[in-house]
Amino acid sequence: MSEVGEVCEPAKARSAAQSGGRSGGRAARVAMRAAPLADDVRPIKGGMVGGTYKPLTEAGMARIHESALQALEVIGFSNAPASGVEILTGAGAVLGDDGRIRFPRALVEDMLAVAARDITLHARDPRHDLHLSGSKVHFGTAGAAVHIVDPVTHDYRDSTAQDLYDAARLVEHLDNIHFYQRTMVCRDVIDNRDMDLNTLYACLAGTRKHVGTSFFDPEAVAPAFDILHMVAGGEDKWLERPFVSNSNCFVVPPMKFAEESCRVMEDCVRRGMPMLLLSAGQAGATAPAPIALAIVQAMAECLAGVVYVNAIKKGAPFIFGTWPFVSDLRTGAMSGGSAEQALLTAGCAQMHRFYNLPGGAASGISDSKLPDMQAGWEQGITNTLAGLAGLNMCYEAVGMHASLLGFCHESLIMGDDLLGQAMRCVRGIEVTEDNTSIEAMKQVCLGGPGHYLGSLQTLELMQTEYVYPKVANRMSPKEWNEAGKPLLLDSAIRRKNEIWAKAGNVIDPAIDAQIRAKYPMHFR
C-alpha cells in the first residue's frame, strides 16, 4: 500500500464509524486502531518531553555538584595512559607525585562552558535522528549480554553475531525503540578485532536507526571507520552525519582510567564519532552505597570525561553517561531492576539537566531470568521513572535479563509495548480549552445516550490520545477463551517471526559485498 493510502486508511475507518457503522461500527473502529498513522498525528514518538519527576531538590543537586568537584580536586584519577596525561595536563589538570591526575575546579568549569549541548545523534534514516536537548526522552537498547535466553525452553546459550544482527532487524521495525546500541557479545568471534568489526556491522546491517557500539581493541578503530566510510559513501558524508556513537567505558570505578578505552576515545573523537562517556559503578561495590554519594561519584567520573573530550577537541559531541548500578547488599549481586536503580537513574537525569548536558543512563534492566511478571514490573518501573525524569537516552530499556547477562528477542518485542505505555506516561495530560469544555458532557448527559462510547469526541481521540499495544492482550475472559486462551509469549513469538520474515539487510548489496570481501563477517 502506498504511503498516501496508509495515511488515509484511519480517516476512512473513522468516517465509517461516525456514519452509524452500517458496515460494522466495531469493525471500523478496530480497523482504525490497526491502521498505521502519519508521524505528525501519532500519540507518542521519540523525543517527547519528560522531566516532571524530580527525586532531587535544587539544594540536593547543588550539594552533589559541589561534592563531585571536591572529589576531582582532592582524589583525582589514577591509571591515565601516557597520551591522556599529556592531553589532560596540557589542558590544566595536575599530575601528582602519586601518579594521580587531579582536576582544578576552574578547569572543570571552563570545559563545561565549551561542552557540546543540544546535540543530534544522527541515524542513516533522518526520520530516526535523536535530538538531545532539554528533557527530550528516547528509549533504546544496550548491554553486553553473553547469553541468549530461550523463553520457551528456559535455556541460556552463548550469544552470536547472528543473534546481534537478528536483534537489530527487530529494532528496525519496533516503533518505540528509538536507537540500537549493541545488546550482546559475539561469542562465536574469537579474535577481539574481528569481534569489534562484526559487532559494528551486524548493527548497521540490521537497522537504519542510530547505532551505538564498543571497541575492545584499539586496533579495531581504523578498520571500523573504513567500514563506516563505505556505508556512509565517503569520509565527508560520515562527518556530515555521524550515525554511530562509541559507548566508551573510559573509567574503571572508583576513579581510575581504563587505559585502552581512553586510547579508543582519543582516536574516535578525532575521527568525528560522538562519545557515550560511560561511568558504570555499582553502588555498594565499586561505587558508594548511599544513593546520593553513588551519584556524586558518577558525576565526578563523567565530568573528568567532559574535560578529557574537550581537551582533545573543544565542542566534540558526547553523551554524559552517568550509569551507576545497584548491588543487593545482602549478596553483592547486581540488582538492576530495583527501586533503588530507578531512583539512581532518575537522579542522574536531573543532574544532566543541572549541567544542561545531553545525558544517558540505564533503565529497563531486569534481574529476572525470563520475560515474566518480575521482568514486567522491573522494566515498567525503571523505564517509566527514567522517562518521567526526562532522561535523554534510556539505555538497556528492553530485552535484558539476568542483570545484563542474558538477552531475549521475544522480550524485545514485548518491551516495545511496554515502552509505548511508558512514553504515554511521559507525554502526560494536555489541558486545553477544547479538552476541558463540558460540551461533550452536555451532549451525553442532557438527552443523550448516557455514555461516550460512540461520541464524536471519543472517536476523534481514539488514535491521537490513546496508545494501543501490539502484543499485549486486552480481551475479556470470554473472548480470550473463545480465541483459544492465547498467551503473551505466543503473540511475541508470532510478531518476532513476522518481522524476521520481512526484515533483511539494510545495507546496499554492492557495499555489503565489498565489506564482506574485505572483513570476515560471521552473520548472514
Coordinates of C-alpha atoms in Angstrom, one line a residue:
M1 CA 0.0 0.0 0.0
S2 CA 1.3 3.5 -0.8
E3 CA 2.2 5.9 2.0
V4 CA -0.8 8.1 1.0
G5 CA -3.1 5.1 1.2
E6 CA -1.7 4.2 4.6
V7 CA -2.3 7.7 5.9
C8 CA -5.9 7.8 4.5
E9 CA -7.0 4.5 6.0
P10 CA -7.6 5.8 9.5
A11 CA -9.7 8.6 8.1
K12 CA -11.8 6.1 6.1
A13 CA -12.3 4.0 9.2
R14 CA -13.2 7.0 11.3
S15 CA -15.7 8.1 8.7
A16 CA -17.4 4.7 8.6
A17 CA -17.6 4.6 12.4
Q18 CA -19.1 8.1 12.6
S19 CA -21.7 7.4 9.9
G20 CA -23.6 5.0 12.2
G21 CA -21.5 1.9 11.5
R22 CA -23.8 0.2 9.0
S23 CA -20.7 -1.5 7.6
G24 CA -19.9 -2.6 11.1
G25 CA -19.2 0.2 13.7
R26 CA -17.0 -2.0 15.9
A27 CA -15.1 -3.5 12.9
A28 CA -14.5 0.0 11.6
R29 CA -13.1 1.2 14.9
V30 CA -10.9 -1.9 15.2
A31 CA -9.6 -1.2 11.6
M32 CA -8.9 2.5 12.6
R33 CA -6.8 1.4 15.5
A34 CA -4.9 -1.1 13.4
A35 CA -4.1 1.2 10.5
P36 CA -0.8 3.0 10.5
L37 CA -0.7 6.7 11.5
A38 CA 1.2 9.5 9.9
D39 CA 4.1 10.6 12.1
D40 CA 2.6 14.0 12.8
V41 CA -0.6 12.6 14.5
R42 CA 1.0 9.6 16.4
P43 CA 0.2 9.9 20.1
I44 CA 3.7 9.1 21.1
K45 CA 7.1 9.3 19.4
G46 CA 10.8 9.6 20.4
G47 CA 11.8 12.9 21.8
M48 CA 8.7 13.6 23.9
V49 CA 9.5 15.9 26.8
G50 CA 9.7 14.5 30.3
G51 CA 11.1 16.0 33.5
T52 CA 8.0 16.1 35.7
Y53 CA 9.5 13.6 38.2
K54 CA 12.3 15.1 40.4
P55 CA 13.6 13.0 43.3
L56 CA 16.3 15.5 44.0
T57 CA 15.7 19.0 45.3
E58 CA 17.6 22.1 43.9
A59 CA 19.7 22.1 47.1
G60 CA 20.4 18.4 46.7
M61 CA 21.7 18.8 43.2
A62 CA 23.9 21.7 44.2
R63 CA 25.4 19.7 47.0
I64 CA 26.0 16.7 44.7
H65 CA 27.8 19.0 42.2
E66 CA 29.9 20.5 45.0
S67 CA 31.0 17.1 46.2
A68 CA 31.8 16.0 42.7
L69 CA 34.1 19.0 42.2
Q70 CA 35.8 18.2 45.5
A71 CA 36.4 14.6 44.5
L72 CA 38.0 15.7 41.3
E73 CA 40.3 18.2 43.1
V74 CA 41.2 16.0 46.1
I75 CA 41.0 12.4 44.9
G76 CA 41.5 12.6 41.1
F77 CA 42.1 9.7 38.8
S78 CA 44.8 7.0 38.6
N79 CA 46.0 4.9 35.6
A80 CA 45.8 7.6 32.9
P81 CA 47.6 6.5 29.7
A82 CA 50.7 8.5 28.6
S83 CA 48.6 10.1 25.9
G84 CA 45.9 11.0 28.4
V85 CA 48.4 12.5 30.8
E86 CA 49.7 14.8 28.0
I87 CA 46.3 15.8 26.9
L88 CA 44.9 16.5 30.4
T89 CA 47.9 18.2 31.9
G90 CA 48.1 20.3 28.7
A91 CA 44.6 21.5 29.4
G92 CA 45.4 22.4 33.1
A93 CA 45.0 19.2 35.1
V94 CA 47.7 18.4 37.6
L95 CA 49.8 15.2 37.8
G96 CA 50.6 14.5 41.4
D97 CA 53.6 12.7 42.9
D98 CA 51.3 9.7 43.5
G99 CA 50.6 9.4 39.8
R100 CA 47.0 10.6 40.0
I101 CA 45.5 13.3 37.7
R102 CA 43.6 15.9 39.6
F103 CA 41.2 18.4 38.1
P104 CA 41.1 22.0 39.5
R105 CA 37.6 23.4 39.8
A106 CA 38.3 26.2 37.3
L107 CA 39.3 23.7 34.7
V108 CA 36.1 21.7 35.1
E109 CA 34.0 24.9 34.9
D110 CA 35.9 26.1 31.8
M111 CA 35.3 22.8 30.0
L112 CA 31.7 22.7 31.0
A113 CA 31.4 26.2 29.4
V114 CA 32.6 24.9 26.0
A115 CA 31.0 21.5 26.1
A116 CA 28.6 20.5 23.3
R117 CA 24.9 20.9 24.1
D118 CA 21.7 20.3 22.2
I119 CA 23.3 17.7 20.0
T120 CA 21.8 15.5 17.4
L121 CA 22.7 11.8 17.2
H122 CA 22.1 11.1 13.5
A123 CA 20.6 8.0 12.0
R124 CA 21.1 6.7 8.5
D125 CA 17.4 7.4 8.0
P126 CA 16.9 11.0 9.1
R127 CA 13.4 10.2 10.4
H128 CA 15.1 8.5 13.3
D129 CA 17.5 11.3 14.2
L130 CA 17.7 11.8 18.0
H131 CA 17.7 15.4 19.2
L132 CA 19.2 15.5 22.7
S133 CA 18.1 18.8 24.3
G134 CA 16.3 19.7 27.4
S135 CA 14.3 16.8 28.8
K136 CA 13.5 15.0 25.5
V137 CA 13.3 11.3 26.0
H138 CA 14.4 8.4 23.8
F139 CA 14.3 4.7 24.6
G140 CA 16.8 2.2 23.2
T141 CA 18.9 -0.9 23.9
A142 CA 22.4 -1.5 25.2
G143 CA 24.3 -4.1 27.3
A144 CA 26.8 -6.7 26.7
A145 CA 24.9 -9.9 27.4
V146 CA 26.9 -13.1 26.9
H147 CA 23.8 -15.4 26.7
I148 CA 20.6 -15.7 24.6
V149 CA 17.5 -16.5 26.6
D150 CA 15.1 -19.0 25.2
P151 CA 11.8 -18.2 26.9
V152 CA 10.2 -21.5 25.8
T153 CA 12.8 -24.0 26.9
H154 CA 14.2 -21.6 29.6
D155 CA 17.7 -22.4 28.4
Y156 CA 20.7 -20.0 28.2
R157 CA 23.2 -20.3 25.4
D158 CA 26.2 -18.3 24.1
S159 CA 25.2 -15.2 22.1
T160 CA 26.5 -14.9 18.5
A161 CA 26.9 -12.3 15.7
Q162 CA 23.8 -13.7 14.1
D163 CA 21.8 -13.1 17.3
L164 CA 23.1 -9.5 17.3
Y165 CA 22.1 -8.9 13.7
D166 CA 18.7 -10.5 14.3
A167 CA 18.0 -8.2 17.2
A168 CA 18.9 -5.2 15.1
R169 CA 16.4 -6.4 12.4
L170 CA 13.7 -6.4 15.0
V171 CA 14.6 -2.9 16.3
E172 CA 14.3 -1.6 12.8
H173 CA 10.6 -2.4 12.9
L174 CA 9.7 -1.6 16.5
D175 CA 8.4 2.0 16.8
N176 CA 9.0 2.6 20.5
I177 CA 12.7 1.6 20.4
H178 CA 14.4 4.7 19.1
F179 CA 18.1 3.6 18.8
Y180 CA 20.1 0.4 18.8
Q181 CA 23.2 0.0 20.9
R182 CA 24.8 -3.4 20.8
T183 CA 22.9 -5.8 23.1
M184 CA 25.2 -8.7 23.3
V185 CA 28.7 -10.1 22.8
C186 CA 29.5 -12.0 19.6
R187 CA 30.9 -15.0 21.5
D188 CA 31.4 -17.0 18.3
V189 CA 34.0 -14.5 17.1
I190 CA 37.2 -15.3 18.9
D191 CA 39.6 -12.5 17.7
N192 CA 38.9 -9.2 19.5
R193 CA 39.4 -7.1 16.4
D194 CA 37.1 -9.2 14.3
M195 CA 34.5 -9.2 17.1
D196 CA 34.5 -5.4 17.2
L197 CA 34.0 -5.2 13.5
N198 CA 31.3 -7.8 13.5
T199 CA 29.5 -6.0 16.3
L200 CA 29.5 -2.7 14.4
Y201 CA 28.5 -4.2 11.1
A202 CA 25.8 -6.5 12.4
C203 CA 24.1 -3.5 14.0
L204 CA 24.4 -1.4 10.8
A205 CA 23.2 -4.2 8.6
G206 CA 20.1 -4.7 10.7
T207 CA 18.8 -1.1 11.3
R208 CA 19.0 2.4 9.9
K209 CA 18.4 3.9 13.4
H210 CA 21.2 5.4 15.3
V211 CA 23.7 2.7 16.4
G212 CA 25.9 2.6 19.5
T213 CA 28.9 0.3 19.5
S214 CA 32.0 -0.5 21.6
F215 CA 35.6 -1.3 20.7
F216 CA 37.5 -3.7 23.0
D217 CA 40.6 -3.4 20.8
P218 CA 42.1 0.0 19.9
E219 CA 43.5 -1.7 16.7
A220 CA 39.8 -2.1 15.5
V221 CA 39.1 1.6 15.3
A222 CA 40.8 2.3 12.0
P223 CA 39.1 -0.7 10.1
A224 CA 35.8 0.2 11.8
F225 CA 36.0 3.7 10.3
D226 CA 36.8 2.1 6.9
I227 CA 33.5 0.3 7.2
L228 CA 31.7 3.4 8.3
H229 CA 33.0 5.5 5.4
M230 CA 32.0 2.8 2.9
V231 CA 28.5 2.7 4.4
A232 CA 28.2 6.5 4.5
G233 CA 29.5 7.0 1.0
G234 CA 32.8 8.6 2.0
E235 CA 34.5 10.2 4.9
D236 CA 33.0 13.6 4.1
K237 CA 29.5 12.0 4.2
W238 CA 30.3 10.4 7.6
L239 CA 31.4 13.7 9.1
E240 CA 28.2 15.4 7.9
R241 CA 26.0 12.9 9.7
P242 CA 27.9 10.5 12.0
F243 CA 25.3 7.8 12.6
V244 CA 27.3 5.7 15.2
S245 CA 28.3 6.6 18.7
N246 CA 31.0 4.9 20.8
S247 CA 30.0 3.5 24.1
N248 CA 33.2 4.1 26.0
C249 CA 34.0 2.8 29.5
F250 CA 36.9 5.3 29.8
V251 CA 36.7 4.9 33.6
V252 CA 37.0 1.9 35.9
P253 CA 35.2 2.9 39.0
P254 CA 36.2 4.0 41.5
M255 CA 38.1 6.9 39.9
K256 CA 40.5 5.1 37.6
F257 CA 41.0 5.5 33.9
A258 CA 40.7 2.5 31.6
E259 CA 43.9 2.9 29.5
E260 CA 42.8 1.1 26.3
S261 CA 39.3 2.6 26.4
C262 CA 40.9 6.1 26.7
R263 CA 43.1 5.4 23.7
V264 CA 40.0 4.4 21.8
M265 CA 38.2 7.5 22.9
E266 CA 41.0 9.8 21.8
D267 CA 41.0 8.1 18.3
C268 CA 37.2 8.2 17.9
V269 CA 36.9 11.8 19.0
R270 CA 39.4 12.9 16.4
R271 CA 37.5 10.9 13.7
G272 CA 34.2 12.7 14.5
M273 CA 32.4 10.0 16.4
P274 CA 30.1 11.0 19.3
M275 CA 31.1 9.6 22.7
L276 CA 29.0 8.0 25.3
L277 CA 31.2 8.8 28.4
L278 CA 30.2 5.8 30.4
S279 CA 30.7 5.5 34.2
A280 CA 29.2 2.3 35.5
G281 CA 30.0 1.9 39.2
Q282 CA 27.9 -0.5 41.3
A283 CA 26.6 1.0 44.5
G284 CA 27.9 -0.9 47.4
A285 CA 30.7 -2.5 45.4
T286 CA 32.6 -0.2 43.0
A287 CA 30.6 2.9 44.0
P288 CA 29.5 4.1 47.4
A289 CA 26.4 2.5 49.0
P290 CA 24.4 5.8 49.7
I291 CA 22.4 6.6 46.6
A292 CA 23.3 10.3 46.7
L293 CA 27.1 9.5 47.0
A294 CA 26.9 7.0 44.2
I295 CA 25.5 9.8 42.1
V296 CA 28.4 12.1 43.3
Q297 CA 31.0 9.5 42.1
A298 CA 29.2 9.1 38.8
M299 CA 29.2 12.9 38.3
A300 CA 32.9 13.2 39.2
E301 CA 33.9 10.4 36.8
C302 CA 31.9 11.8 33.9
L303 CA 33.0 15.3 34.5
A304 CA 36.5 14.1 34.1
G305 CA 35.4 12.7 30.8
V306 CA 34.0 16.1 29.8
V307 CA 37.4 17.6 30.5
Y308 CA 39.1 14.8 28.6
V309 CA 37.0 15.0 25.4
N310 CA 37.1 18.8 25.2
A311 CA 40.8 18.8 25.8
I312 CA 41.1 16.6 22.7
K313 CA 38.6 18.7 20.6
K314 CA 36.6 21.5 22.0
G315 CA 32.8 21.1 21.4
A316 CA 33.1 17.4 20.4
P317 CA 29.7 15.7 20.8
F318 CA 29.2 13.4 23.7
I319 CA 26.5 11.9 26.0
F320 CA 27.0 12.4 29.7
G321 CA 26.8 8.7 30.6
T322 CA 26.3 8.6 34.4
W323 CA 25.3 5.0 34.7
P324 CA 25.5 3.8 38.3
F325 CA 24.1 0.4 39.1
V326 CA 22.8 -1.1 42.3
S327 CA 24.0 -4.0 44.4
D328 CA 21.8 -6.3 46.5
L329 CA 23.8 -5.6 49.7
R330 CA 22.9 -9.0 51.2
T331 CA 24.8 -10.8 48.4
G332 CA 26.8 -8.3 46.4
A333 CA 24.9 -9.3 43.3
M334 CA 23.8 -6.6 40.8
S335 CA 20.1 -5.5 41.2
G336 CA 19.3 -3.6 38.0
G337 CA 15.6 -3.9 38.3
S338 CA 15.3 -2.5 41.8
A339 CA 13.5 0.7 43.0
E340 CA 17.0 2.0 44.1
Q341 CA 18.1 1.6 40.4
A342 CA 15.1 3.6 39.3
L343 CA 15.9 6.3 41.8
L344 CA 19.6 6.4 40.8
T345 CA 18.7 6.7 37.1
A346 CA 16.1 9.5 37.7
G347 CA 18.6 11.4 39.9
C348 CA 21.2 11.2 37.2
A349 CA 18.7 12.5 34.7
Q350 CA 18.1 15.5 37.0
M351 CA 21.8 16.2 37.2
H352 CA 22.1 16.1 33.4
R353 CA 19.6 19.0 33.4
F354 CA 21.6 20.7 36.2
Y355 CA 24.5 20.8 33.8
N356 CA 22.3 21.2 30.7
L357 CA 24.2 18.3 29.1
P358 CA 22.9 15.6 26.8
G359 CA 22.7 12.6 29.1
G360 CA 22.1 8.8 29.2
A361 CA 21.7 6.2 31.9
A362 CA 20.5 2.7 32.4
S363 CA 16.8 1.8 32.6
G364 CA 14.8 -1.3 32.0
I365 CA 17.3 -3.9 33.2
S366 CA 15.6 -7.0 34.7
D367 CA 17.1 -9.3 37.3
S368 CA 14.6 -12.0 36.2
K369 CA 16.0 -14.8 34.1
L370 CA 12.9 -14.8 31.8
P371 CA 10.4 -12.4 30.4
D372 CA 7.9 -12.9 33.3
M373 CA 5.9 -10.8 35.8
Q374 CA 9.1 -9.9 37.7
A375 CA 10.7 -8.6 34.4
G376 CA 7.5 -6.7 33.7
W377 CA 7.4 -4.8 37.0
E378 CA 11.2 -4.1 37.0
Q379 CA 11.2 -2.8 33.4
G380 CA 8.0 -0.9 33.8
I381 CA 9.0 1.0 36.9
T382 CA 12.6 1.8 35.9
N383 CA 11.7 2.9 32.3
T384 CA 8.7 5.0 33.4
L385 CA 10.6 6.8 36.1
A386 CA 13.5 7.4 33.7
G387 CA 11.2 8.9 31.1
L388 CA 9.3 11.0 33.7
A389 CA 12.6 12.3 34.9
G390 CA 13.5 13.5 31.4
L391 CA 16.4 11.2 30.6
N392 CA 17.6 11.9 27.1
M393 CA 18.9 8.4 26.4
C394 CA 17.3 5.5 28.3
Y395 CA 19.7 2.6 27.6
E396 CA 19.2 -1.1 28.2
A397 CA 15.5 -0.4 28.2
V398 CA 14.3 -3.7 26.8
G399 CA 15.5 -7.2 26.2
M400 CA 17.9 -7.5 29.0
H401 CA 17.7 -10.3 31.7
A402 CA 19.7 -11.8 34.5
S403 CA 21.2 -8.4 35.4
L404 CA 22.5 -7.9 31.9
L405 CA 23.9 -11.4 31.4
G406 CA 21.0 -12.6 29.1
F407 CA 19.2 -11.1 26.1
C408 CA 15.9 -12.3 24.8
H409 CA 14.5 -11.5 21.3
E410 CA 10.9 -12.1 22.4
S411 CA 11.4 -9.8 25.4
L412 CA 12.5 -7.1 22.9
I413 CA 9.1 -7.5 21.2
M414 CA 7.1 -7.3 24.4
G415 CA 9.3 -4.4 25.5
D416 CA 8.2 -2.4 22.6
D417 CA 4.6 -2.5 24.0
L418 CA 6.0 -1.6 27.5
L419 CA 7.9 1.4 26.2
G420 CA 4.8 2.6 24.4
Q421 CA 3.0 2.7 27.7
A422 CA 5.9 4.4 29.4
M423 CA 6.2 7.0 26.7
R424 CA 2.4 7.7 27.1
C425 CA 3.1 8.5 30.7
V426 CA 6.0 10.8 29.6
R427 CA 3.6 12.7 27.3
G428 CA 1.4 13.4 30.3
I429 CA -2.0 15.1 30.3
E430 CA -2.6 18.1 28.0
V431 CA -5.0 20.6 29.5
T432 CA -6.6 22.9 26.8
E433 CA -9.8 24.9 26.4
D434 CA -11.1 22.3 24.0
N435 CA -10.4 19.2 26.1
T436 CA -11.8 20.7 29.3
S437 CA -15.0 22.0 27.6
I438 CA -18.2 20.4 29.1
E439 CA -19.9 20.4 25.7
A440 CA -19.3 16.7 25.2
M441 CA -20.7 16.0 28.7
K442 CA -23.8 18.1 28.0
Q443 CA -24.5 16.1 24.7
V444 CA -24.2 12.8 26.5
C445 CA -26.0 13.7 29.8
L446 CA -28.8 16.0 28.7
G447 CA -30.9 13.9 26.5
G448 CA -28.1 11.9 25.0
P449 CA -27.3 8.2 25.2
G450 CA -25.7 8.4 28.7
H451 CA -22.3 7.1 27.6
Y452 CA -19.4 8.4 25.5
L453 CA -18.7 5.2 23.5
G454 CA -19.9 6.5 20.2
S455 CA -19.5 10.2 20.7
L456 CA -17.7 12.2 18.0
Q457 CA -15.1 13.4 20.6
T458 CA -14.3 9.8 21.6
L459 CA -13.9 8.6 18.0
E460 CA -11.6 11.6 17.1
L461 CA -9.3 10.9 20.1
M462 CA -9.1 7.1 19.7
Q463 CA -5.8 7.3 17.8
T464 CA -4.3 10.6 18.9
E465 CA -4.8 10.4 22.7
Y466 CA -4.6 6.7 23.3
V467 CA -1.8 4.1 22.7
Y468 CA -2.7 0.5 21.8
P469 CA -0.3 -2.4 22.4
K470 CA 0.7 -4.7 19.6
V471 CA 1.0 -8.0 21.5
A472 CA -0.5 -7.3 25.0
N473 CA -3.9 -8.9 25.4
R474 CA -6.9 -6.8 26.4
M475 CA -9.6 -9.4 25.6
S476 CA -12.4 -10.2 28.0
P477 CA -12.2 -13.6 29.6
K478 CA -15.0 -14.8 27.3
E479 CA -13.2 -13.5 24.2
W480 CA -9.9 -14.9 25.4
N481 CA -11.4 -18.4 26.0
E482 CA -13.0 -18.4 22.6
A483 CA -9.7 -17.4 20.9
G484 CA -8.0 -20.5 22.4
K485 CA -6.5 -18.8 25.5
P486 CA -3.5 -17.2 23.7
L487 CA -0.5 -16.4 25.9
L488 CA 1.6 -13.2 25.7
L489 CA 4.7 -15.2 24.8
D490 CA 2.9 -16.8 21.8
S491 CA 1.9 -13.4 20.5
A492 CA 5.5 -12.1 20.9
I493 CA 7.0 -15.2 19.1
R494 CA 4.5 -14.7 16.2
R495 CA 5.3 -11.0 15.8
K496 CA 9.0 -11.7 16.0
N497 CA 8.8 -14.3 13.2
E498 CA 6.6 -11.9 11.1
I499 CA 9.3 -9.2 11.4
W500 CA 12.1 -11.5 10.6
A501 CA 10.3 -12.8 7.6
K502 CA 10.3 -9.3 6.0
A503 CA 13.4 -7.7 7.5
G504 CA 16.6 -8.1 5.6
N505 CA 20.0 -6.5 5.4
V506 CA 19.5 -2.7 5.1
I507 CA 23.0 -2.1 3.5
D508 CA 23.2 -1.6 -0.2
P509 CA 24.1 -5.1 -1.7
A510 CA 27.1 -3.8 -3.6
I511 CA 28.6 -2.1 -0.5
D512 CA 27.7 -5.2 1.6
A513 CA 29.7 -7.4 -0.8
Q514 CA 32.7 -5.0 -0.6
I515 CA 32.7 -5.0 3.2
R516 CA 32.4 -8.8 3.4
A517 CA 35.2 -9.3 0.8
K518 CA 37.5 -7.1 3.0
Y519 CA 36.5 -8.2 6.5
P520 CA 35.2 -11.6 7.7
M521 CA 31.6 -11.4 8.9
H522 CA 30.1 -14.1 11.0
F523 CA 26.4 -13.5 10.2
R524 CA 24.4 -14.0 7.1

